[in-house]
Amino acid sequence: MRTFLLSRVLQLVVTFWVIVTVLFFLFRLGLPDPTLALISEGLSPEDRQRVIQRFGLDLPVWQQYFVYLGNLARGELGVSFYYKAPVGVVVFERLANTLVLMLPAILLSYTAGPLLGVLLVWKRGSGAETGGITLGLILRSAPVFWTGMLAIFVFGVTYGWLPTSGMRTLPYEAANWFDKVLTLDFLRHLLLPMLVIAAYYLALPMLIMRNTMLEVIGDDFIEFCEARGFSQRRTMYRHAARNALLPVVTQAAVTTGLAVGGQVVVEVVFSWPGLGREMFHAVRTSDYPVAQATFVFLAAMVLAMNFIVDLVYSKLDPRVTHEAAKG
């Protein structure tokens, strides 16, 4: 077990370093000159040079790379070119807004999805199974920006039941972040984008659970349960479903890791001030420090969630650890 954990940690560290390196050079080669966001038209050449030196943009790219790695190792993410504020302040404020939107949506979809997947297997061959699969494929295939705009038109514009943008009704004053979100007005703003995201994610765990269940119900232990006189409900939900959950756990961890980046399209459509929307804004304004921080943090979360999946797998199925140790 210890050898397995050490090998996985080493793999994650190397993978993270590769991702950080690729992102560093990708942003500098693929985006416009960042000095355009830093320098005003009225500055003198001397003042412009001082601004460039302040942000270390006068150094060769390879020196900037090693400076960036050193700062990252110390937890220093730099200063935003656009906001002129520490990147950590910018990123973590938006991250909190994203998580309060994404986590309830993921929890809802990955709770209801597997249950619906088991129900589809239970009702296999019926119209309920056909209708459920068709609805799931439609929700998964429909562009999420189209689903979001349709929800805004129906529930916000036509009937006026729910607000269509932002986290709170303007103007408002909040003493802190918790004061901003622990209100009925916030919950009304949260409901529509959360349901749009949950509907988009729902189909994947439902279909994965259904397909895995179809394989599991042919195993010998299912016949043993039926021979012992267990009810069909107990056999399906307590025994077959438990053994079919591993692929769903994997997908849930990956989805949760990606959740820190938010649903960029949904956050833009609903004007939700989250990390995904900020990521889009940072790329558009060539704000390298913020753009790098968001993508690096996203990569770190995905890797961390994959590591957690490995630990969960080793508990749910010890064969995973044994095979990894042999390899």
Tab-separated table of C-alpha atoms in Angstrom:
chain	number	residue	atom	x	y	z
A	1	MET	CA	0.000	0.000	0.000
A	2	ARG	CA	2.807	2.412	0.866
A	3	THR	CA	4.597	1.687	-2.428
A	4	PHE	CA	1.346	2.264	-4.294
A	5	LEU	CA	0.800	5.650	-2.609
A	6	LEU	CA	4.391	6.815	-3.160
A	7	SER	CA	4.273	5.918	-6.845
A	8	ARG	CA	0.957	7.732	-7.306
A	9	VAL	CA	2.228	10.849	-5.504
A	10	LEU	CA	5.349	10.906	-7.670
A	11	GLN	CA	3.246	10.557	-10.817
A	12	LEU	CA	0.986	13.405	-9.716
A	13	VAL	CA	3.932	15.706	-8.937
A	14	VAL	CA	5.544	15.065	-12.339
A	15	THR	CA	2.201	15.504	-14.118
A	16	PHE	CA	1.547	18.767	-12.280
A	17	TRP	CA	5.005	20.100	-13.203
A	18	VAL	CA	4.424	19.266	-16.877
A	19	ILE	CA	1.030	21.001	-16.831
A	20	VAL	CA	2.470	24.112	-15.157
A	21	THR	CA	5.280	24.263	-17.719
A	22	VAL	CA	2.964	23.852	-20.713
A	23	LEU	CA	0.564	26.496	-19.392
A	24	PHE	CA	3.368	28.974	-18.717
A	25	PHE	CA	4.713	28.898	-22.276
A	26	LEU	CA	1.295	28.457	-23.896
A	27	PHE	CA	-0.021	31.701	-22.448
A	28	ARG	CA	3.075	33.641	-23.471
A	29	LEU	CA	3.115	32.270	-27.001
A	30	GLY	CA	-0.611	32.223	-27.667
A	31	LEU	CA	-1.878	35.493	-26.171
A	32	PRO	CA	-1.248	39.112	-27.202
A	33	ASP	CA	1.348	41.366	-25.574
A	34	PRO	CA	0.415	41.691	-21.854
A	35	THR	CA	1.898	45.195	-21.707
A	36	LEU	CA	-1.210	46.403	-23.562
A	37	ALA	CA	-3.196	45.795	-20.359
A	38	LEU	CA	-0.544	47.401	-18.165
A	39	ILE	CA	0.519	50.575	-19.910
A	40	SER	CA	-1.652	53.629	-20.462
A	41	GLU	CA	-1.283	55.691	-23.602
A	42	GLY	CA	-0.158	58.781	-21.701
A	43	LEU	CA	2.834	57.191	-19.960
A	44	SER	CA	6.305	58.264	-20.897
A	45	PRO	CA	8.823	55.681	-22.200
A	46	GLU	CA	10.611	55.755	-18.816
A	47	ASP	CA	7.389	55.092	-16.900
A	48	ARG	CA	6.467	52.294	-19.299
A	49	GLN	CA	9.837	50.639	-18.736
A	50	ARG	CA	9.411	50.879	-14.963
A	51	VAL	CA	5.991	49.199	-15.193
A	52	ILE	CA	7.433	46.395	-17.341
A	53	GLN	CA	10.322	45.899	-14.895
A	54	ARG	CA	7.928	45.867	-11.922
A	55	PHE	CA	6.120	42.843	-13.345
A	56	GLY	CA	9.342	41.152	-14.502
A	57	LEU	CA	8.387	41.295	-18.182
A	58	ASP	CA	11.796	42.674	-19.160
A	59	LEU	CA	13.444	39.332	-18.354
A	60	PRO	CA	13.912	36.576	-20.952
A	61	VAL	CA	11.095	34.028	-20.991
A	62	TRP	CA	13.264	31.264	-19.535
A	63	GLN	CA	14.157	33.476	-16.544
A	64	GLN	CA	10.481	34.373	-16.079
A	65	TYR	CA	9.757	30.646	-16.025
A	66	PHE	CA	12.138	29.904	-13.148
A	67	VAL	CA	10.965	32.980	-11.238
A	68	TYR	CA	7.398	31.749	-11.692
A	69	LEU	CA	8.250	28.254	-10.426
A	70	GLY	CA	9.963	29.716	-7.360
A	71	ASN	CA	7.017	31.961	-6.586
A	72	LEU	CA	4.564	29.097	-7.131
A	73	ALA	CA	6.517	26.881	-4.715
A	74	ARG	CA	6.115	29.605	-2.066
A	75	GLY	CA	2.407	29.986	-2.798
A	76	GLU	CA	2.856	33.395	-4.449
A	77	LEU	CA	0.652	33.726	-7.526
A	78	GLY	CA	1.744	37.215	-8.508
A	79	VAL	CA	-0.198	40.421	-9.143
A	80	SER	CA	-3.060	40.749	-11.593
A	81	PHE	CA	-2.230	42.933	-14.585
A	82	TYR	CA	-5.868	44.009	-14.891
A	83	TYR	CA	-6.958	44.460	-11.258
A	84	LYS	CA	-3.526	45.496	-9.913
A	85	ALA	CA	-4.310	43.256	-6.921
A	86	PRO	CA	-2.839	39.972	-5.605
A	87	VAL	CA	-3.936	37.068	-7.778
A	88	GLY	CA	-4.836	35.013	-4.704
A	89	VAL	CA	-7.439	37.574	-3.653
A	90	VAL	CA	-8.966	37.688	-7.140
A	91	VAL	CA	-8.992	33.925	-7.665
A	92	PHE	CA	-10.228	32.736	-4.289
A	93	GLU	CA	-13.094	35.222	-4.167
A	94	ARG	CA	-14.341	33.957	-7.533
A	95	LEU	CA	-13.632	30.366	-6.524
A	96	ALA	CA	-15.985	30.655	-3.560
A	97	ASN	CA	-18.721	31.962	-5.865
A	98	THR	CA	-18.152	29.068	-8.271
A	99	LEU	CA	-18.169	26.353	-5.621
A	100	VAL	CA	-21.415	27.576	-4.096
A	101	LEU	CA	-22.969	27.169	-7.554
A	102	MET	CA	-21.267	23.994	-8.785
A	103	LEU	CA	-21.187	21.760	-5.714
A	104	PRO	CA	-24.979	21.687	-5.109
A	105	ALA	CA	-25.505	21.020	-8.824
A	106	ILE	CA	-23.008	18.137	-8.833
A	107	LEU	CA	-24.405	16.727	-5.585
A	108	LEU	CA	-27.916	16.779	-7.044
A	109	SER	CA	-26.931	15.192	-10.364
A	110	TYR	CA	-24.683	12.488	-8.849
A	111	THR	CA	-27.301	11.594	-6.260
A	112	ALA	CA	-30.284	11.438	-8.597
A	113	GLY	CA	-28.349	10.101	-11.617
A	114	PRO	CA	-27.265	6.713	-10.192
A	115	LEU	CA	-30.702	6.174	-8.647
A	116	LEU	CA	-32.344	6.839	-12.003
A	117	GLY	CA	-29.806	4.534	-13.678
A	118	VAL	CA	-30.832	1.677	-11.377
A	119	LEU	CA	-34.490	2.475	-12.066
A	120	LEU	CA	-33.897	2.253	-15.822
A	121	VAL	CA	-32.395	-1.223	-15.394
A	122	TRP	CA	-35.272	-2.239	-13.151
A	123	LYS	CA	-37.721	-1.062	-15.839
A	124	ARG	CA	-35.631	-2.316	-18.770
A	125	GLY	CA	-37.564	-3.069	-21.923
A	126	SER	CA	-40.363	-0.678	-20.959
A	127	GLY	CA	-41.325	2.762	-22.211
A	128	ALA	CA	-39.921	4.277	-19.028
A	129	GLU	CA	-36.437	3.066	-19.953
A	130	THR	CA	-36.716	4.385	-23.506
A	131	GLY	CA	-38.039	7.739	-22.333
A	132	GLY	CA	-35.376	8.065	-19.629
A	133	ILE	CA	-32.513	7.300	-22.000
A	134	THR	CA	-33.900	9.680	-24.634
A	135	LEU	CA	-34.312	12.507	-22.125
A	136	GLY	CA	-30.826	11.920	-20.729
A	137	LEU	CA	-29.234	12.035	-24.183
A	138	ILE	CA	-31.129	15.228	-25.035
A	139	LEU	CA	-30.010	16.954	-21.822
A	140	ARG	CA	-26.409	15.868	-22.367
A	141	SER	CA	-26.318	16.761	-26.055
A	142	ALA	CA	-28.075	20.123	-25.894
A	143	PRO	CA	-25.613	23.058	-25.782
A	144	VAL	CA	-25.603	24.293	-22.222
A	145	PHE	CA	-25.723	27.933	-23.325
A	146	TRP	CA	-28.914	27.152	-25.266
A	147	THR	CA	-30.428	25.377	-22.258
A	148	GLY	CA	-29.485	28.330	-20.062
A	149	MET	CA	-31.005	30.909	-22.394
A	150	LEU	CA	-34.140	28.799	-22.751
A	151	ALA	CA	-34.459	28.606	-18.951
A	152	ILE	CA	-33.981	32.383	-18.708
A	153	PHE	CA	-36.651	32.990	-21.344
A	154	VAL	CA	-39.203	30.652	-19.756
A	155	PHE	CA	-38.694	31.122	-16.006
A	156	GLY	CA	-37.233	34.613	-15.973
A	157	VAL	CA	-38.703	36.565	-18.867
A	158	THR	CA	-42.015	34.859	-19.642
A	159	TYR	CA	-43.215	34.026	-16.135
A	160	GLY	CA	-40.862	36.152	-14.024
A	161	TRP	CA	-40.532	33.454	-11.377
A	162	LEU	CA	-36.750	33.684	-10.939
A	163	PRO	CA	-34.034	36.322	-11.489
A	164	THR	CA	-31.863	35.821	-14.554
A	165	SER	CA	-28.432	37.224	-13.686
A	166	GLY	CA	-25.974	37.883	-10.878
A	167	MET	CA	-25.833	36.559	-7.316
A	168	ARG	CA	-27.981	39.225	-5.657
A	169	THR	CA	-30.499	41.883	-6.630
A	170	LEU	CA	-28.721	45.223	-6.960
A	171	PRO	CA	-28.102	47.351	-5.046
A	172	TYR	CA	-27.128	45.443	-1.911
A	173	GLU	CA	-24.544	45.693	0.841
A	174	ALA	CA	-22.982	42.637	2.438
A	175	ALA	CA	-20.620	42.697	5.406
A	176	ASN	CA	-18.827	39.570	4.153
A	177	TRP	CA	-19.181	36.670	1.736
A	178	PHE	CA	-21.389	34.627	4.080
A	179	ASP	CA	-23.694	37.586	4.556
A	180	LYS	CA	-24.009	37.736	0.771
A	181	VAL	CA	-24.985	34.091	0.244
A	182	LEU	CA	-27.056	33.308	3.346
A	183	THR	CA	-30.151	35.110	2.101
A	184	LEU	CA	-33.372	34.166	0.334
A	185	ASP	CA	-32.517	36.560	-2.494
A	186	PHE	CA	-29.273	34.675	-3.146
A	187	LEU	CA	-31.080	31.325	-3.201
A	188	ARG	CA	-33.503	32.660	-5.819
A	189	HIS	CA	-30.555	33.746	-7.989
A	190	LEU	CA	-28.816	30.403	-7.417
A	191	LEU	CA	-31.720	28.129	-8.335
A	192	LEU	CA	-31.903	28.635	-12.110
A	193	PRO	CA	-28.191	28.268	-13.065
A	194	MET	CA	-27.806	25.416	-10.566
A	195	LEU	CA	-30.679	23.449	-12.138
A	196	VAL	CA	-29.328	24.071	-15.648
A	197	ILE	CA	-25.926	22.657	-14.636
A	198	ALA	CA	-27.488	19.748	-12.727
A	199	ALA	CA	-29.620	18.823	-15.748
A	200	TYR	CA	-26.525	18.841	-17.973
A	201	TYR	CA	-24.546	16.590	-15.612
A	202	LEU	CA	-27.449	14.274	-14.722
A	203	ALA	CA	-27.346	12.119	-17.841
A	204	LEU	CA	-23.738	10.967	-17.457
A	205	PRO	CA	-23.984	9.196	-14.060
A	206	MET	CA	-27.419	7.880	-15.003
A	207	LEU	CA	-26.211	6.249	-18.221
A	208	ILE	CA	-22.944	5.022	-16.689
A	209	MET	CA	-24.877	3.426	-13.825
A	210	ARG	CA	-27.352	1.818	-16.212
A	211	ASN	CA	-24.660	0.316	-18.466
A	212	THR	CA	-22.617	-0.964	-15.519
A	213	MET	CA	-25.696	-2.409	-13.859
A	214	LEU	CA	-26.550	-4.358	-17.005
A	215	GLU	CA	-23.155	-6.065	-16.696
A	216	VAL	CA	-23.403	-6.636	-12.936
A	217	ILE	CA	-26.846	-8.256	-12.934
A	218	GLY	CA	-25.419	-11.145	-14.950
A	219	ASP	CA	-22.896	-12.049	-12.242
A	220	ASP	CA	-23.217	-15.142	-10.069
A	221	PHE	CA	-23.796	-13.252	-6.804
A	222	ILE	CA	-27.031	-11.778	-8.210
A	223	GLU	CA	-28.361	-15.290	-8.804
A	224	PHE	CA	-27.277	-16.157	-5.263
A	225	CYS	CA	-29.259	-13.201	-3.884
A	226	GLU	CA	-32.320	-14.254	-5.830
A	227	ALA	CA	-31.896	-17.850	-4.637
A	228	ARG	CA	-31.893	-16.647	-1.034
A	229	GLY	CA	-35.244	-15.008	-1.629
A	230	PHE	CA	-34.163	-11.361	-1.553
A	231	SER	CA	-36.672	-8.953	-3.052
A	232	GLN	CA	-35.894	-7.429	-6.428
A	233	ARG	CA	-35.640	-3.968	-4.879
A	234	ARG	CA	-33.085	-5.146	-2.307
A	235	THR	CA	-31.099	-7.052	-4.926
A	236	MET	CA	-30.988	-4.095	-7.306
A	237	TYR	CA	-30.323	-1.223	-4.901
A	238	ARG	CA	-28.293	-2.866	-2.111
A	239	HIS	CA	-26.190	-5.439	-3.940
A	240	ALA	CA	-26.042	-4.825	-7.685
A	241	ALA	CA	-25.892	-1.024	-7.389
A	242	ARG	CA	-23.114	-1.147	-4.810
A	243	ASN	CA	-20.895	-3.141	-7.152
A	244	ALA	CA	-21.721	-0.882	-10.103
A	245	LEU	CA	-20.753	2.363	-8.388
A	246	LEU	CA	-17.006	2.348	-9.131
A	247	PRO	CA	-17.213	3.974	-12.603
A	248	VAL	CA	-19.660	6.555	-11.214
A	249	VAL	CA	-17.243	7.376	-8.386
A	250	THR	CA	-14.482	7.952	-10.923
A	251	GLN	CA	-16.603	10.269	-13.031
A	252	ALA	CA	-17.874	12.127	-9.952
A	253	ALA	CA	-14.315	12.837	-8.831
A	254	VAL	CA	-13.288	14.137	-12.260
A	255	THR	CA	-16.413	16.299	-12.479
A	256	THR	CA	-15.799	17.707	-8.995
A	257	GLY	CA	-12.196	18.495	-9.891
A	258	LEU	CA	-13.283	20.326	-13.023
A	259	ALA	CA	-15.967	22.143	-11.019
A	260	VAL	CA	-13.418	24.605	-9.619
A	261	GLY	CA	-13.164	26.039	-13.124
A	262	GLY	CA	-16.919	26.432	-13.179
A	263	GLN	CA	-19.171	26.137	-16.181
A	264	VAL	CA	-17.741	29.055	-18.122
A	265	VAL	CA	-20.693	29.263	-20.504
A	266	VAL	CA	-23.292	29.122	-17.717
A	267	GLU	CA	-21.465	31.737	-15.657
A	268	VAL	CA	-21.301	34.047	-18.674
A	269	VAL	CA	-24.956	33.478	-19.640
A	270	PHE	CA	-26.186	34.091	-16.081
A	271	SER	CA	-23.573	36.805	-15.301
A	272	TRP	CA	-22.434	34.720	-12.340
A	273	PRO	CA	-19.198	36.216	-10.892
A	274	GLY	CA	-17.357	32.906	-10.644
A	275	LEU	CA	-13.963	31.538	-11.568
A	276	GLY	CA	-15.034	30.320	-14.998
A	277	ARG	CA	-16.212	33.763	-16.014
A	278	GLU	CA	-13.018	35.267	-14.590
A	279	MET	CA	-10.960	32.743	-16.559
A	280	PHE	CA	-12.623	33.917	-19.764
A	281	HIS	CA	-12.053	37.566	-18.820
A	282	ALA	CA	-8.377	36.949	-17.963
A	283	VAL	CA	-7.675	35.316	-21.330
A	284	ARG	CA	-9.477	38.112	-23.161
A	285	THR	CA	-7.492	40.842	-21.355
A	286	SER	CA	-4.143	38.968	-21.460
A	287	ASP	CA	-4.016	38.909	-17.665
A	288	TYR	CA	-1.355	36.181	-17.515
A	289	PRO	CA	-1.129	35.817	-13.700
A	290	VAL	CA	-4.881	35.327	-13.233
A	291	ALA	CA	-5.242	33.077	-16.303
A	292	GLN	CA	-2.329	30.887	-15.207
A	293	ALA	CA	-3.554	30.700	-11.628
A	294	THR	CA	-7.048	29.583	-12.652
A	295	PHE	CA	-5.807	26.866	-15.011
A	296	VAL	CA	-3.090	25.689	-12.594
A	297	PHE	CA	-5.591	25.515	-9.760
A	298	LEU	CA	-7.991	23.608	-12.003
A	299	ALA	CA	-5.271	21.094	-12.918
A	300	ALA	CA	-4.293	20.683	-9.256
A	301	MET	CA	-7.880	19.947	-8.256
A	302	VAL	CA	-8.356	17.362	-11.016
A	303	LEU	CA	-5.132	15.599	-10.009
A	304	ALA	CA	-6.100	15.719	-6.333
A	305	MET	CA	-9.531	14.249	-7.043
A	306	ASN	CA	-7.958	11.468	-9.129
A	307	PHE	CA	-5.694	10.655	-6.178
A	308	ILE	CA	-8.727	10.518	-3.894
A	309	VAL	CA	-10.384	8.143	-6.368
A	310	ASP	CA	-7.343	5.871	-6.158
A	311	LEU	CA	-7.683	5.787	-2.373
A	312	VAL	CA	-11.421	5.097	-2.577
A	313	TYR	CA	-10.826	2.355	-5.143
A	314	SER	CA	-8.237	0.707	-2.910
A	315	LYS	CA	-10.893	0.491	-0.185
A	316	LEU	CA	-13.813	-0.551	-2.370
A	317	ASP	CA	-11.804	-2.982	-4.491
A	318	PRO	CA	-8.446	-4.140	-3.005
A	319	ARG	CA	-7.563	-5.719	-6.359
A	320	VAL	CA	-6.760	-2.222	-7.677
A	321	THR	CA	-3.934	-1.757	-5.135
A	322	HIS	CA	-2.660	-5.292	-5.691
A	323	GLU	CA	-2.520	-4.945	-9.468
A	324	ALA	CA	-0.892	-1.499	-9.228
A	325	ALA	CA	1.775	-2.877	-6.892
A	326	LYS	CA	2.486	-5.753	-9.287
A	327	GLY	CA	2.779	-3.304	-12.193
